[in-house]
XYZ file of C-alpha atoms in Angstrom:
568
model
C -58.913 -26.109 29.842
C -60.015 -22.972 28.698
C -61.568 -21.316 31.741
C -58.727 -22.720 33.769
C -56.302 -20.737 31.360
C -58.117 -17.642 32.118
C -58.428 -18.092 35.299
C -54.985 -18.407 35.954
C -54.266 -15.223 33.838
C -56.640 -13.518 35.829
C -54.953 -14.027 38.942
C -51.658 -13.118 37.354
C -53.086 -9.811 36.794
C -54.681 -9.696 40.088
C -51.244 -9.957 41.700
C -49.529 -7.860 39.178
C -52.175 -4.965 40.012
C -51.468 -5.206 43.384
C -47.793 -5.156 43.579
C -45.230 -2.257 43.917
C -43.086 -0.940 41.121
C -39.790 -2.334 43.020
C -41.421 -5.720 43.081
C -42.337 -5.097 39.130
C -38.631 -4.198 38.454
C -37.228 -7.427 40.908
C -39.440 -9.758 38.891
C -38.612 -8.581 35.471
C -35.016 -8.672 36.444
C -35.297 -12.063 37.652
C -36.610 -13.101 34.381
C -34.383 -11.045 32.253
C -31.754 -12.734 33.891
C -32.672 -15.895 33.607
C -33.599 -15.846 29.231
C -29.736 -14.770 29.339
C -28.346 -17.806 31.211
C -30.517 -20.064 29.095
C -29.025 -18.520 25.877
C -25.475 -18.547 27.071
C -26.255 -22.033 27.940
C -27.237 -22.755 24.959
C -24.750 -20.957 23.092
C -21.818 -22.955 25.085
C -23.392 -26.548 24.348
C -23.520 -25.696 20.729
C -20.382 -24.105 20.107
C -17.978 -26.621 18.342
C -14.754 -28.612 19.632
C -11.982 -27.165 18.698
C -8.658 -29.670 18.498
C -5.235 -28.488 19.935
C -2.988 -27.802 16.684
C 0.170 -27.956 19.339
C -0.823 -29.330 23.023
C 1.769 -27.060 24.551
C 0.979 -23.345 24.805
C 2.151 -21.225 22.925
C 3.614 -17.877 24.979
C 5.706 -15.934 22.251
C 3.315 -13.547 20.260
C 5.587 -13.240 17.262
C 6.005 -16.926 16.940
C 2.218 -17.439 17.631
C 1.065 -14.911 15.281
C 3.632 -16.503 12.287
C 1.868 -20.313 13.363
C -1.485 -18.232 12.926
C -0.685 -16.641 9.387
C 0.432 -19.886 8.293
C -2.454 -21.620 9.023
C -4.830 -18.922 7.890
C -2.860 -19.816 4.471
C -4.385 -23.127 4.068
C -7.879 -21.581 4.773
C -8.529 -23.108 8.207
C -9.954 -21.410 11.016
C -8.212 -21.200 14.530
C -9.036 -20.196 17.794
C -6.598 -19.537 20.493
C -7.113 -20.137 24.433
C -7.075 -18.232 27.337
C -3.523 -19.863 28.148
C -2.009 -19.621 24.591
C -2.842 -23.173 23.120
C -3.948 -22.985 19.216
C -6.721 -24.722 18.263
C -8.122 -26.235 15.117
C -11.752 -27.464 14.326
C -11.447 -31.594 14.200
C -8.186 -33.707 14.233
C -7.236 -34.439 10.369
C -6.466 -30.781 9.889
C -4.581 -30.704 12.927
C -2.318 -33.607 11.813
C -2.126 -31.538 8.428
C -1.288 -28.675 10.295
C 1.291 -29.847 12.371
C 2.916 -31.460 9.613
C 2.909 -28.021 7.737
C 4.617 -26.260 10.939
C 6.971 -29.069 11.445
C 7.962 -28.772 7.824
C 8.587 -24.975 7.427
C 10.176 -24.956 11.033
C 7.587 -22.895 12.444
C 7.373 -24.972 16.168
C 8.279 -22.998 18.940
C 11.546 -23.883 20.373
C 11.700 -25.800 23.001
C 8.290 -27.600 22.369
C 9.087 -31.496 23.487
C 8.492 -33.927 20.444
C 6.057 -35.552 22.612
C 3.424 -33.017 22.980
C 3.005 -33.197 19.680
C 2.889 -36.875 19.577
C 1.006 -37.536 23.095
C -0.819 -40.695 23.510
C -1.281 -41.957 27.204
C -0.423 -45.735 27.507
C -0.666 -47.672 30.813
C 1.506 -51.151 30.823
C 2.550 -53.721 33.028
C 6.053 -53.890 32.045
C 8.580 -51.642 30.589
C 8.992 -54.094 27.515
C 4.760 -53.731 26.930
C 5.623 -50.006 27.501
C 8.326 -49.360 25.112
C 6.494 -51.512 22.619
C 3.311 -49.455 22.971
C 5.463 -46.209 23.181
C 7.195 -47.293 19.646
C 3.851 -48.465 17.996
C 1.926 -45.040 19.410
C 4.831 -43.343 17.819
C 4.818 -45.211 14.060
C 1.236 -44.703 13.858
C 1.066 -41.233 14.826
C 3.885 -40.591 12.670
C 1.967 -42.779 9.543
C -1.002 -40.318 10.442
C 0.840 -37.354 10.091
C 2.502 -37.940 6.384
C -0.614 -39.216 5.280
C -2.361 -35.432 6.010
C 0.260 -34.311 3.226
C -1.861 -33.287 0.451
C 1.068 -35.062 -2.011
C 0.741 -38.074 -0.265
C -1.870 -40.401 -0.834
C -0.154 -43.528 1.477
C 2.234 -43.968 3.909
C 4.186 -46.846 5.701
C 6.740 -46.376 8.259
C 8.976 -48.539 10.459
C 10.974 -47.372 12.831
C 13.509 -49.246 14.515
C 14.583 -48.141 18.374
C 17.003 -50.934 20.011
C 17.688 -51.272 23.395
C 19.837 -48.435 25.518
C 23.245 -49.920 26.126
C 25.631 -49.288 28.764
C 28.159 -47.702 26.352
C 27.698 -44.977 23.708
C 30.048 -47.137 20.897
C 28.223 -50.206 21.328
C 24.772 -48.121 20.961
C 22.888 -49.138 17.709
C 21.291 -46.066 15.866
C 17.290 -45.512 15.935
C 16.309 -45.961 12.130
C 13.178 -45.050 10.357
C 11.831 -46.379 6.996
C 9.525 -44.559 4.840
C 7.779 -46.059 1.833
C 5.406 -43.012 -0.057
C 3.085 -43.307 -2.609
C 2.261 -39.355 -4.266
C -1.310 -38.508 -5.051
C -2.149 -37.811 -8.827
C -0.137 -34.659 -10.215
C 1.882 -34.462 -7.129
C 5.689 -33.560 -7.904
C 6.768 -34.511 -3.859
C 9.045 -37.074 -5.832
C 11.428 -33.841 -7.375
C 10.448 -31.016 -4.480
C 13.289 -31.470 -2.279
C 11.672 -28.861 0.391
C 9.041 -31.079 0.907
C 11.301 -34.641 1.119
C 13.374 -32.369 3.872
C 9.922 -31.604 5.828
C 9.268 -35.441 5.960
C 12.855 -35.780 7.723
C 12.244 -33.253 9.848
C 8.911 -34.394 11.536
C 10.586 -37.571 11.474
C 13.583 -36.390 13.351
C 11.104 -34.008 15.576
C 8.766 -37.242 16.397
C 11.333 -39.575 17.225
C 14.768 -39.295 19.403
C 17.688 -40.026 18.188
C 17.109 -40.027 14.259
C 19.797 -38.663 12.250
C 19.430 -37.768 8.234
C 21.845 -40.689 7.427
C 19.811 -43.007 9.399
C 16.369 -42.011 7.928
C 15.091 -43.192 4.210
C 12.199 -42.512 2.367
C 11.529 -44.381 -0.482
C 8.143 -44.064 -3.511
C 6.184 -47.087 -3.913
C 8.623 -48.419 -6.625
C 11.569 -48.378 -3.918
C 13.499 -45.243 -5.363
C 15.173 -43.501 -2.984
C 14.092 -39.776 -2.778
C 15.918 -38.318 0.301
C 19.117 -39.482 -1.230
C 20.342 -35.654 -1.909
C 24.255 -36.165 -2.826
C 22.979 -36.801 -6.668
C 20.993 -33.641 -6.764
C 23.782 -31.115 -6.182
C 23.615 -30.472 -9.561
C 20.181 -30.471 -9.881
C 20.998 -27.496 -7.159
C 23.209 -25.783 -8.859
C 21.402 -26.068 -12.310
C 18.377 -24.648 -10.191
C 20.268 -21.913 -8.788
C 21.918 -20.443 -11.808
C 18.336 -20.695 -13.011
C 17.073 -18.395 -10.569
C 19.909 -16.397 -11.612
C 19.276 -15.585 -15.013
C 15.237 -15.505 -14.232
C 16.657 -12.519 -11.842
C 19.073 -10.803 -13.712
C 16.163 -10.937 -16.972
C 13.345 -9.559 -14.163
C 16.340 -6.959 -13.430
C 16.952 -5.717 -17.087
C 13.238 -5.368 -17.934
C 12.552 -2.843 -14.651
C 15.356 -1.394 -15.909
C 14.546 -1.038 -19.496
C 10.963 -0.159 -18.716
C 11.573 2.759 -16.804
C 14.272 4.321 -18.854
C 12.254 3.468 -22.139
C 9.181 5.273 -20.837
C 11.283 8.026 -20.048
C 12.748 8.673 -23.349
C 9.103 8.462 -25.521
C 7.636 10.709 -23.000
C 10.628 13.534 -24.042
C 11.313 12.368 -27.439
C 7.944 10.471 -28.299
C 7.355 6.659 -28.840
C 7.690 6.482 -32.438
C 11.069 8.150 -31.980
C 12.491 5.658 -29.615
C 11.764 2.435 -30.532
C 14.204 0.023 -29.210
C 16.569 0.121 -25.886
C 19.537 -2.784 -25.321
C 20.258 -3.678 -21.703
C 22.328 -6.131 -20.977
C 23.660 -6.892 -17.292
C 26.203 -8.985 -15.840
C 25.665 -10.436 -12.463
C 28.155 -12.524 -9.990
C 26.006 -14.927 -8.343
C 28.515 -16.662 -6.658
C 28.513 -15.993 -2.853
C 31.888 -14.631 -1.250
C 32.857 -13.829 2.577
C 35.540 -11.043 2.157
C 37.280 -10.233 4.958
C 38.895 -6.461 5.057
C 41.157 -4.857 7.565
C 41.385 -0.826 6.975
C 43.913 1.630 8.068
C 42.667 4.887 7.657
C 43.694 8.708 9.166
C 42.331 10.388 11.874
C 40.701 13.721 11.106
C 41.618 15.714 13.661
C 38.710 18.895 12.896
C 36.083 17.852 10.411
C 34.737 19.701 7.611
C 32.759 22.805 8.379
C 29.308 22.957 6.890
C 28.552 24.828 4.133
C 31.931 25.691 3.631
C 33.101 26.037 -0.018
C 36.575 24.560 0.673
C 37.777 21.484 2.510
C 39.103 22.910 5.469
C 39.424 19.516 7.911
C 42.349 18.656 9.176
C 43.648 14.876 8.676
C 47.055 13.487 9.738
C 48.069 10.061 9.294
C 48.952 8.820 12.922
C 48.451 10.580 16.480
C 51.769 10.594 18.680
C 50.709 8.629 21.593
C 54.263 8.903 24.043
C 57.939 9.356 22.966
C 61.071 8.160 24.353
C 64.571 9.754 23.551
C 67.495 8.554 25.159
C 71.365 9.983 24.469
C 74.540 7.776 26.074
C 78.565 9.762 25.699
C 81.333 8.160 26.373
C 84.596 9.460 26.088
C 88.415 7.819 27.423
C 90.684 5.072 27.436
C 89.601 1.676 27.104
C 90.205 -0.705 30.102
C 89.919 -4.366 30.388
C 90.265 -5.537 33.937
C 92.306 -8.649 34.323
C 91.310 -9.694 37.582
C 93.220 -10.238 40.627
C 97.178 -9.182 40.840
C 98.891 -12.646 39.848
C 95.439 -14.146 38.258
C 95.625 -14.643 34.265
C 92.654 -12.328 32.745
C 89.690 -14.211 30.799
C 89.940 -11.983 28.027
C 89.628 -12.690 24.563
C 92.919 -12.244 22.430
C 90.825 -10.373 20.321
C 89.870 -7.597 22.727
C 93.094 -8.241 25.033
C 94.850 -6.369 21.654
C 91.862 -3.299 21.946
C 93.035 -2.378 25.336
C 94.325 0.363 26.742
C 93.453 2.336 23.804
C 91.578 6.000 23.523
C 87.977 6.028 22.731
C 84.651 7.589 22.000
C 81.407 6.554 22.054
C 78.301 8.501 21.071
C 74.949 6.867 21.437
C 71.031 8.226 20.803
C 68.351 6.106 20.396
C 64.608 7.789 19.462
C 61.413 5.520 19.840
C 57.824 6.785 19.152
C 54.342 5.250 19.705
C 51.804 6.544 17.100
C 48.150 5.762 17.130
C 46.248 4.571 13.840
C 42.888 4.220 13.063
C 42.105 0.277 12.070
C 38.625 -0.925 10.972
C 37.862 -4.921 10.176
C 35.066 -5.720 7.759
C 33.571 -9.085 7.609
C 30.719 -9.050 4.797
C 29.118 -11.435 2.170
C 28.240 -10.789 -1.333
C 25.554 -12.436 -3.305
C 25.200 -11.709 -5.797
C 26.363 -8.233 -7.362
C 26.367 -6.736 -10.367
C 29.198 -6.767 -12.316
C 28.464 -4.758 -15.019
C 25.892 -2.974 -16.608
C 25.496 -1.594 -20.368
C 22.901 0.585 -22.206
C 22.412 1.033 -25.764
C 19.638 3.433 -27.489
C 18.850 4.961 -30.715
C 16.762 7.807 -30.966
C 15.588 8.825 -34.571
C 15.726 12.687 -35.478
C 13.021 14.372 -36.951
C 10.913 15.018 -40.187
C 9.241 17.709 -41.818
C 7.687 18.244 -45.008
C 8.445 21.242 -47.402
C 5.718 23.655 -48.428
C 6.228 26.120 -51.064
C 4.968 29.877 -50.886
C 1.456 29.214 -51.324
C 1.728 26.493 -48.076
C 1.365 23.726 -50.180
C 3.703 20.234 -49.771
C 6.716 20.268 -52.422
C 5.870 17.385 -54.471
C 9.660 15.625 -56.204
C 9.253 14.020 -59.625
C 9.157 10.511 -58.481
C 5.362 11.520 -57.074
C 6.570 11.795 -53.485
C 6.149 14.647 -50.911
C 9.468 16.021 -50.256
C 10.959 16.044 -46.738
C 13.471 16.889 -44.286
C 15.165 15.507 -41.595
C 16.944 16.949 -38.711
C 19.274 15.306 -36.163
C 19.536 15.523 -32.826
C 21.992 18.001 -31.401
C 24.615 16.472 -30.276
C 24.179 18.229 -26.533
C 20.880 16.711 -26.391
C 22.638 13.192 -26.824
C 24.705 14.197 -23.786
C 21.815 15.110 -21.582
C 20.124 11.677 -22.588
C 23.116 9.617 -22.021
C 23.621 11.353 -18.066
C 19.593 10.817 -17.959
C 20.067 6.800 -18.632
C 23.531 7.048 -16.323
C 21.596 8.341 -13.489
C 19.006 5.865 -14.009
C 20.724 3.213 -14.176
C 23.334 3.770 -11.316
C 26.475 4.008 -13.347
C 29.929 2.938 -12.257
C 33.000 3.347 -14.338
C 34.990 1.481 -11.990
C 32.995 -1.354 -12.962
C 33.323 -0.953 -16.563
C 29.767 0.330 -17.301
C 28.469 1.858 -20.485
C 25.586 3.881 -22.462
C 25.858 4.636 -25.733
C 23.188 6.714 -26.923
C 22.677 7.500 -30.886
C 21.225 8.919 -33.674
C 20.593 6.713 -36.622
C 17.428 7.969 -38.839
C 14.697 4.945 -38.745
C 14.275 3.618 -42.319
C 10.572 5.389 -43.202
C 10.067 4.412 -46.957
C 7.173 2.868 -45.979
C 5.339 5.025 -43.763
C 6.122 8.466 -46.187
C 4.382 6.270 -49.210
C 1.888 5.267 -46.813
C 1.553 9.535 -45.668
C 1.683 10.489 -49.297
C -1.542 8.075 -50.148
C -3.387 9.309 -47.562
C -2.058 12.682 -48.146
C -2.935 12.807 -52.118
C -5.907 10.650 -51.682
C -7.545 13.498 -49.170
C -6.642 15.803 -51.348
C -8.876 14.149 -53.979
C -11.747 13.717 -52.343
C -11.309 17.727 -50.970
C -11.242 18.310 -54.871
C -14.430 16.167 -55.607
C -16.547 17.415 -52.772
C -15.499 21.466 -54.242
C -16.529 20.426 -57.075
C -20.107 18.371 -56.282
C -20.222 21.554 -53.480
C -20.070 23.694 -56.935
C -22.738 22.399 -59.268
C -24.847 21.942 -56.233
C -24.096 25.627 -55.470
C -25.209 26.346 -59.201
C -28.039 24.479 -59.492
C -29.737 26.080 -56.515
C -29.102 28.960 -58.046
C -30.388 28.266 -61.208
C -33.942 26.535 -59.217
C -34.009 30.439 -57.238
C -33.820 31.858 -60.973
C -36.215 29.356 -62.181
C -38.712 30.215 -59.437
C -38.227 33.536 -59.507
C -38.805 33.960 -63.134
C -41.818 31.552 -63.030
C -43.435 34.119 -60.553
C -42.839 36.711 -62.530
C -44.367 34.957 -65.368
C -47.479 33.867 -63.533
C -47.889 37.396 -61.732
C -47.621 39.010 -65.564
C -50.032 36.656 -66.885
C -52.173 37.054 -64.088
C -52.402 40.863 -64.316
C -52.712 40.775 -68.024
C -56.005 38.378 -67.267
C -56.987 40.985 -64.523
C -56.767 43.601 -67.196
C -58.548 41.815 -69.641
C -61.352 41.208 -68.002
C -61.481 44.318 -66.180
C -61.739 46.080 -69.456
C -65.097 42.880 -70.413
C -66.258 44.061 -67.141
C -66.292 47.869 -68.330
C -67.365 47.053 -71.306
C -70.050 44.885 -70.029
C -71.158 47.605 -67.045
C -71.640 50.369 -69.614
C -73.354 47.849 -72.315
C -75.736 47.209 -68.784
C -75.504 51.131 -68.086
C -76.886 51.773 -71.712
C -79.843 49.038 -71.923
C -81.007 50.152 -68.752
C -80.990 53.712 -70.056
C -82.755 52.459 -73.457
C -85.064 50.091 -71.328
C -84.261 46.933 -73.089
C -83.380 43.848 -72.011
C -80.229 41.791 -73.329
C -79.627 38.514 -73.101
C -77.006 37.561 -70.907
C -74.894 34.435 -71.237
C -74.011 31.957 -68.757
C -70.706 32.690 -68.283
C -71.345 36.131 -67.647
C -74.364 34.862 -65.217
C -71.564 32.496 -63.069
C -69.275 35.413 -62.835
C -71.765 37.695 -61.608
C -72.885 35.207 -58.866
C -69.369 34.898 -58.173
C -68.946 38.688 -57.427
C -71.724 38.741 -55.420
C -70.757 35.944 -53.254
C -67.398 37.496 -52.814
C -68.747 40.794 -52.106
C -70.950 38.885 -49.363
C -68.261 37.412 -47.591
C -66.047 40.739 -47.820
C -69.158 41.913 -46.173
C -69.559 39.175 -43.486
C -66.239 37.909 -42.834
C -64.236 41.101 -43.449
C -60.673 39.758 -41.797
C -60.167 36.417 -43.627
C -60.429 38.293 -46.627
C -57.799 40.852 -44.917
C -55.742 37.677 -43.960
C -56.095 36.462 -47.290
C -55.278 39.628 -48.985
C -51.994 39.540 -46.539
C -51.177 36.097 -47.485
C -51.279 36.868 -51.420
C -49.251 40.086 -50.786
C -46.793 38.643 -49.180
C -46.331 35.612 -51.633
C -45.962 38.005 -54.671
């Protein structure tokens, strides 16, 4: 097996040797392109199946990319195809998923309830088919509530009778829904999440209304039954409400407290009262304005108003004048006809008259605006009150020491705040805070002094109690000053002492060494002999030894020499 091996590799490079480098570069192409197919092969068949999350596609971005975010939420990965279909790893989380987006409203309008809901059945007869249609339905349905994460079972009938011929004898499709909540699950009191049931009800099947739907808990209460929670609603809202207006007042009180201790210091400005009053009610006004026209506007940077304004704009004008002067004539009609004439103006005629007639009519053009707006909620009103405590400062006398009263205590001194100082802090919190007299807003800013009795006792401790221990450590600092004088005196007297006694001993036996030298000078004159002693024999050993190594080692006997010198 062997040799075969080698022969076969021998051949290989036999052939390789004797082709051409464009034969070289076809083959390793060939190859190169071949390891790539097998790995993209291999790479296709083990790529996972991905479920469709909606089996239509999905062609809006926006709407695709809020289906996408949503998703991501729940921390499940999506893909999205070529034509625009979003897709989900396996099938439970795409029944979760589509029960999400059906809840929050997030399926693309115009998506057909039964895309989401698409089961192929095959019958015989339309009676098989609608029963298959309305069982594929229920169980999809069933499937879908029970990926709720609140719900931990779920049973649902629904109920579609047969189409009639007319629309008032048509019986309504109905749907039953009997819930039982997982462990810690509050789907029993979130109405959001009863209201998403309904709606993938009402998406799945055609026809549902609200009123014809009901979803019950597994002890047969009723929890899509919402006309008893409208005050559960409005409890909730006015809830929110005051949880708004509180998050309000502490933004508020926040900044404007931070910037009063950064000018007057936190200890200074302790405590800051805002209170604000909020409509929460919501209110469509409806306004019509009338307002001039300005026929030249304001010039900028102009330090006077100089626009003009009138109220109205002549559009056209119409005058008209009618005269008449002369006698008054009523015709009677025909010669031998009685007249038609009233007795009343029969008696006016014939008489002199005048008539004078002018009539004036003008069209004048007004600006009109209509405002149709909704308020909810606004503030109301808004009030601010501080106190800022003035300042403190001890009294020294002329030697720039703290007065000290009777009682013990340090005295002090306190200064207000100037009352223009209040001013500028009261516009400061205005500005701040957006104020509107109209609405009846107010700051009150003031200066009460902050009761300190403690803190000064607390100051004047500390104060007297440093002052002690200054006074002991002069004091310790004094003897220790003295007795290192008095060791420097000590020392210096006990030198002097041992450098007296040791010159006096020098002396001494300077003068036995004279004494001795001539006694030696003499005998050896006479040419006797005296006895020495033995102390006298030591120290002359001694002095010759020395006198040797002054002789041998001359500078350690110069260091030494140094080294006494320098201690005396």
């Amino acid at each position: 097996m062997g040799e075969w091996i080698k022969k076969i590799v021998g051949q290989i490079q036999k052939l390789w040797g004797k082709w051409s480098l464009l034969q070289k570069l076809i083959l390793l192409g060939i190859c190169v392109a071949a390891i790539a197919g097998i790995i993209a092969l291999f790479s296709v068949s083990a790529a996972p199946t991905m479920v469709p999350v909606i089996d239509a596609p999905v062609l809006d971005e926006n709407a695709r990319n809020r289906i996408l975010t949503r998703i991501n939420e729940e921390g499940v990965k999506t893909a999205v195809s070529s034509t625009g279909i979003i897709m989900v790893p396996d099938e439970p989380t795409a029944r979760r998923m589509r029960a999400i987006l059906v809840r929050e409203d997030l399926i693309p309008s115009g998506t057909s309830p039964w895309e989401l809901f698409d089961r192929e059945r095959w019958t015989i007869t339309d009676f098989e088919r609608n029963v298959n249609l309305q069982r594929a339905i229920t169980q999809m349905v069933t499937e879908h509530i029970r990926a709720l994460d609140d719900v931990d079972t779920a049973n649902v009938t629904l109920v579609m009778p047969e189409r009639t011929l007319f629309a008032s004898e048509q019986n309504p499709v109905t749907a039953s829904v009997i819930i039982t909540p997982r462990l810690g699950s509050d789907i029993t009191q979130n109405r959001k999440k009863i209201e998403g049931i309904q709606k993938l009800l009402k998406f799945a099947v055609a026809g549902l209304q609200d009123d014809t739907i009901v979803i019950t808990d597994q002890n047969g209460i009723v929890l899509n039954d919402f006309t008893g929670q409208a005050e559960l609603d409005r409890l909730s809202f006015i809830e929110r409400g005051n949880k708004m207006i509180r998050t309000l007042e502490a933004q508020y009180r926040a900044v404007i407290l931070k910037s009063l201790q950064d000018t007057f210091t936190a200890d200074r400005v302790r405590d800051l009262n805002i209170k604000i009053e909020m409509d929460l009610s919501r209110k469509a006004i409806s306004t019509e304005e009338y307002f001039p026209t300005t026929i030249r506007p304001r010039t900028p940077g102009s330090s006077y108003d100089d626009s003009e304004i009138v109220p109205s704009v002549t559009r056209s004008k119409t005058t008209s004048s009618t005269t008449w002067k002369g006698t008054g004539f009523t015709p009677e009609g025909p010669p031998g006809v009685e007249g038609q004439t009233a007795p009343a103006f029969r008696d006016m005629s014939n008489l002199y008259g005048e008539v004078t007639q002018e009539t004036l009519v003008d069209n004048e053009e007004i600006n009109k605006r209509s405002i149709q707006e909704e308020r909810s909620p606004r503030i109301d009103r808004v009030t601010v009150s501080v106190n800022i405590d003035g300042t403190w400062q001890m009294n020294y006398d002329e030697k720039r020491n703290p007065v000290v009263l009777p009682d013990g205590s340090i005295e002090r001194e306190y200064t207000p705040i100037p009352p223009e100082d209040l001013r500028a802090t009261q516009t400061l919190i205005q500005n701040a805070i957006g104020y509107n007299a109209a609405r009846g807003d107010s700051v009150t800013v003031q200066n009460i002094g902050f009761d300190r009795t403690r803190q000064f006792a607390e100051e004047d401790t500390a104060f007297f109690k440093q002052k002690q221990l200054q006074s002991i450590l002069l004091i310790a600092l004094g003897g220790f000053v003295l007795l290192l004088i008095g060791f420097i005196l000590f020392r210096v007297l006990a030198r002097r002492l041992e450098r007296k006694r040791i010159l006096t001993e020098a002396e001494r036996t300077k003068r036995e060494q004279e004494m001795r030298d001539s006694a030696l000078m003499q005998a050896e004159q006479e040419g006797a002999e005296l006895p020495m002693s033995n102390e006298e024999r030591v120290r002359m050993e001694l002095h010759e030894s020395v006198a040797d190594v002054a002789k041998n080692h001359p500078e350690d006997v110069a260091q030494l020499l140094r080294t006494w010198l320098l201690e005396e």
